[in-house]
Structures are given as C-alpha cells and as structure tokens.
C-alpha cells in the first residue's frame, strides 16, 4: 500500500515538474494550491493528465478534498484499489 | 480580517484592470438608440458585444406584445411557478418552444443560468455520473457543484477523450449524463456534435446540449447545432436562453423523455424562485415567432459574422477557429488587451474584455458578438477601428499572434 503511494507520488512529481513554468522542489507535503500557485482550473487540468497516466477517474468532488501531493497520491491509490 | 479578507487578491486584480482606464465590469449605457447603438459617456457607441444575435430587442411587434401584457397582467407574477407564478403565457411559451423543437415537454426558467443549474443538478443523483467539457460555462460548473453525482471533466471538444473517460467507468451502474455546448461563448468554437452523438450512442449515455449561443443562429430553422449537423434524435435535453437571440431574459429545457414533468417538483432552481414577468413572457412568445417567420435575420447575421471574422483575420489578428457570430480576437497579454479595449471604447466601439481565468487556455480576448441588426457599414467601421487602434498602439497584428492551440 505505502510503496504504491510512494510510486504514485513520484509519478505525480515527475508530471508536475513538466507542467510548472518555474522549477520548484515538490515533496509529499507540498500544498498544491498554496505552494505551487496553481488556480483551481490549472489543478483540474493537471488532474486530467494524471487520470490518463494512471488510467483512473478522479471525480471533481474528490479533488476538492485534496490539499497536498500526498493527499492526491492517496486518493489515486484508493480509486485504483476500487477499480 | 473581515469576512471579505479572502478576496483581497481578487480585489487587487480587479483594481489593476479597472485602474488602467474604464472599469470593464461597470460599463453603463445612458441610453439605447437601437439594438446596435447606445450612448456611453455622452458618445454614440457601436454595440458589438451584446449577444443580441437577431437584434430583436427593439422589434416593434415584440415591444407591443410586452406592453399589452404589462397592462393586462401587471408588472410581475410575485411568485414561483409551483406557487402562484404560472399564468397562461408561461404555459403558452412552453407549448410554443416544445413545438418549435418538435419535443414533448418544455420547462421555462427565470434565467438560462438557472435552467442549466436546475436541469443538470437534478437529472443526476448520487449514484450517477456527470461528464463535462473542460470549457463549460459557469452555470454548468455550478450545477456540477450542486449535484451529489460524481463529476468527470473531459478535454474540450474532444469526443475521443470523452469516450476514453466513459470506458473507464463502463462498469459503473449509474446513469451517465454528458453536457456540451453548441457554440462556446468565449471563442465561438463549435462542438463536434456529430462525433459526440456517436460516442453517446456507443456508450448508452444521456446527452444534453446547451444551445445558448446557437439557438436562432444555427440550423435550418434556427434550432441550433443539433439541427445543423442532423443529430437531434441523439440529444436527450436541449437547454437554451431567452437572453441572446430572443432579446429578453429567461431560460428553458426541452426534452422527449417520458415523465419529464416530474422535474417541476424536483428541480429547486425552478421551484424556489419567482417566475418571469408576463411582459417578458409575451415578448419572448413574439420573438420566437419572429425567429421562425424571418430566416433572413439568420442569413444576415451569418453574412455580418463572416464579414467581421474575415476582416479581422485579414488584418492579421488571431481569431477563433470557426466563423460564427462570436468573433474573439486573442491578444498576447492582459495589459495589451486592457489598453486595446479602452482605446476602442474611446473610439466609440463597445465589445467584451475577457480575461483569465474566465477564458480558455488563459487567453486575453477582445470578444465581439455580431447582430443581424448591424449594418455593413457598422461592421466595416469596427474593422477599421481595430486597424486604427493597432496602428496607434504600435501593434502589428500579424506579429502578435499567440500560439494557437
Ligand atoms: C453557454 C451559456 N449557457 C448559459 C448561459 C446563461 O444564460 P442566461 O444569461 O440566460 O442566464 C450563458 C450566458 O450567460 C451561456 O453563455
């Protein structure tokens, strides 16, 4: 379970670094909206990229609950568990 | 820290835009001279941003019907449809709209915003799934916030992307509703509805099309994009508004679904708000007739649209992908868009300044909407003013093209 989440975190960070205009250090604790300065639309667009990478559906109401990169990874892990 | 402190950033952003000249959010017309001309700060101004597609706001027969209803039914219904707010006119308008679309049922709402909010949020329940185009109008996003259903976004105007997202949840037992728009309000781009209809058929889902900007504009008899591309049978729900081609205010949904009428006692944005004033209903009944009596309005609208679209494109401006009454010029920066908009206004041309985050791909847009009531001369004046302001600002349109998506 935790290794799964760690793998997901790594994939998320790799994808994020590609989309962010300026290089930043991203960790599990990084807040997606506060630390990365992404507005809600940018977050939703980024989530579409992740949906394709993980072949999973992440409903909008689940995104609203997400604060950090770690939260996002756990959400994806959970959703994949249900698949 | 007051309760408004969370909007500090928004307020700063607003002041920065308004501080650059006139405040685009509080433009105030002193008088309306016609559907295409108004008085703004004591100056005659061409209106090129009003969504008044057929120019019916000053149609004498519509005004006469409105005045008549105002005199015989009073200024307002003072109640909601399910309490005391249904008059003959409301039912007649619903019948006429259903007949116009060739559908069984119609529900009239107080605004188009409420029609989307109410219909979409009520159709899907907690065990259902809602699929939205990523460029959806705010009313559709707000419906998504209101529903207990799972909400999934797909890439703008991308039927294959929708198909992929539908297949991912193929085993989900709930009902699935897909929502797209006919003409998108910011860039005037059209949905690939034929392809969406095919995805809908293959996946056995429901399809709703918001024809807010395409009613009275597209289609053989003006029913919109679904009619234009011949897929009306695949569209389960059409939502529209009276605030654009019908020149008034209000919204509606038509459908052939059996028992659609149960929505009248389930849909809260229908139930818990006052219904439209009888005078508005009366002008809409008449403008809906005008729309059908005079296809020439639609042809003139399209000719005007093409003239403006081609004119601006030939100057080198980057416009949207489709020729439509919404012609949007994309500029490379927010600052330039604000300055350009202010200069056009000073020259007597009003249009809409559309900025991120309300725009697709964070573009800075000068958004125009063409009317059948524009004269060729007004369209040409608008094109000349774009050229003049570009010259004055030292902008070479061909060089400011931002990367098209
Ligand atoms: C695509 C779309 N849907 C719905 C609406 C809402 O219409 P109304 O102005 O009647 O509330 C609008 C316009 O504002 C729109 O552009």
CSV table of N, CA, C and O in Angstrom, one decimal, chain B residues 14 44 47-48 53 58 70 100 106 108 136 150 158 164 170 221 223 267 272 307 349 383 389 394 402:
chain,number,residue,atom,x,y,z
B,14,UNK,N,-8.8,43.1,-9.7
B,14,UNK,CA,-9.9,43.9,-10.2
B,14,UNK,C,-9.4,45.4,-10.4
B,14,UNK,O,-9.5,46.0,-11.4
B,44,UNK,N,-22.0,58.4,-29.0
B,44,UNK,CA,-22.7,57.3,-29.7
B,44,UNK,C,-21.7,56.2,-29.9
B,44,UNK,O,-20.6,56.4,-30.4
B,47,UNK,N,-22.5,48.9,-30.6
B,47,UNK,CA,-22.5,47.8,-29.6
B,47,UNK,C,-22.1,46.5,-30.4
B,47,UNK,O,-22.9,46.1,-31.3
B,48,UNK,N,-21.0,46.0,-30.0
B,48,UNK,CA,-20.5,44.8,-30.7
B,48,UNK,C,-20.2,43.7,-29.6
B,48,UNK,O,-19.3,43.0,-29.8
B,53,UNK,N,-28.2,38.5,-31.0
B,53,UNK,CA,-27.9,38.0,-32.4
B,53,UNK,C,-28.9,38.3,-33.5
B,53,UNK,O,-28.5,38.6,-34.6
B,58,UNK,N,-35.5,45.7,-30.0
B,58,UNK,CA,-36.3,46.9,-30.3
B,58,UNK,C,-37.4,46.6,-31.4
B,58,UNK,O,-37.9,47.5,-32.0
B,70,UNK,N,-48.0,43.8,-20.1
B,70,UNK,CA,-47.7,44.6,-18.9
B,70,UNK,C,-49.0,45.3,-18.4
B,70,UNK,O,-49.3,45.3,-17.2
B,100,UNK,N,-41.6,24.3,-31.4
B,100,UNK,CA,-40.5,24.7,-32.2
B,100,UNK,C,-39.4,23.7,-32.3
B,100,UNK,O,-38.9,23.4,-33.4
B,106,UNK,N,-41.5,21.0,-22.2
B,106,UNK,CA,-40.6,22.1,-22.1
B,106,UNK,C,-40.8,22.7,-20.7
B,106,UNK,O,-42.0,22.8,-20.2
B,108,UNK,N,-39.9,26.3,-18.6
B,108,UNK,CA,-39.3,27.6,-18.7
B,108,UNK,C,-38.7,28.0,-17.3
B,108,UNK,O,-39.4,27.8,-16.3
B,136,UNK,N,-16.6,24.3,-20.1
B,136,UNK,CA,-18.1,24.6,-19.9
B,136,UNK,C,-18.3,26.0,-19.2
B,136,UNK,O,-17.5,26.5,-18.5
B,150,UNK,N,-21.0,12.0,-9.1
B,150,UNK,CA,-19.6,12.1,-9.5
B,150,UNK,C,-19.4,12.9,-10.7
B,150,UNK,O,-20.2,12.7,-11.7
B,158,UNK,N,-13.4,17.2,-27.5
B,158,UNK,CA,-12.6,16.0,-27.8
B,158,UNK,C,-13.4,14.8,-27.5
B,158,UNK,O,-13.4,14.2,-26.4
B,164,UNK,N,-12.9,7.8,-23.9
B,164,UNK,CA,-11.9,7.1,-23.1
B,164,UNK,C,-12.4,7.2,-21.6
B,164,UNK,O,-12.3,6.2,-20.9
B,170,UNK,N,-17.1,2.1,-17.5
B,170,UNK,CA,-18.1,1.4,-18.2
B,170,UNK,C,-18.9,0.5,-17.2
B,170,UNK,O,-20.1,0.2,-17.5
B,221,UNK,N,-33.9,25.7,-39.4
B,221,UNK,CA,-34.9,26.6,-38.9
B,221,UNK,C,-34.5,27.3,-37.6
B,221,UNK,O,-35.4,27.8,-36.9
B,223,UNK,N,-32.9,26.0,-34.9
B,223,UNK,CA,-33.0,25.2,-33.6
B,223,UNK,C,-31.6,25.0,-33.0
B,223,UNK,O,-31.5,24.6,-31.8
B,267,UNK,N,-36.9,20.0,-9.2
B,267,UNK,CA,-35.8,20.9,-9.6
B,267,UNK,C,-35.9,22.2,-8.8
B,267,UNK,O,-36.8,23.1,-9.0
B,272,UNK,N,-38.0,27.3,-6.4
B,272,UNK,CA,-37.9,28.3,-5.3
B,272,UNK,C,-37.4,29.6,-5.8
B,272,UNK,O,-36.5,30.2,-5.2
B,307,UNK,N,-18.2,38.7,-42.5
B,307,UNK,CA,-17.5,39.9,-42.8
B,307,UNK,C,-16.6,40.4,-41.7
B,307,UNK,O,-15.4,40.8,-42.0
B,349,UNK,N,-16.5,52.1,-29.9
B,349,UNK,CA,-16.8,50.7,-30.2
B,349,UNK,C,-16.8,49.9,-28.9
B,349,UNK,O,-15.8,49.8,-28.2
B,383,UNK,N,-14.1,47.1,-38.0
B,383,UNK,CA,-12.8,46.6,-38.5
B,383,UNK,C,-11.8,47.7,-38.7
B,383,UNK,O,-10.6,47.5,-38.2
B,389,UNK,N,-6.6,51.4,-34.0
B,389,UNK,CA,-6.0,51.3,-32.6
B,389,UNK,C,-4.7,50.4,-32.7
B,389,UNK,O,-3.8,50.8,-32.0
B,394,UNK,N,1.1,50.7,-31.9
B,394,UNK,CA,2.3,50.2,-32.5
B,394,UNK,C,2.2,48.7,-32.5
B,394,UNK,O,3.3,48.0,-32.4
B,402,UNK,N,-0.7,34.9,-30.9
B,402,UNK,CA,-0.2,34.0,-29.9
B,402,UNK,C,-0.4,32.6,-30.4
B,402,UNK,O,-1.1,32.3,-31.4
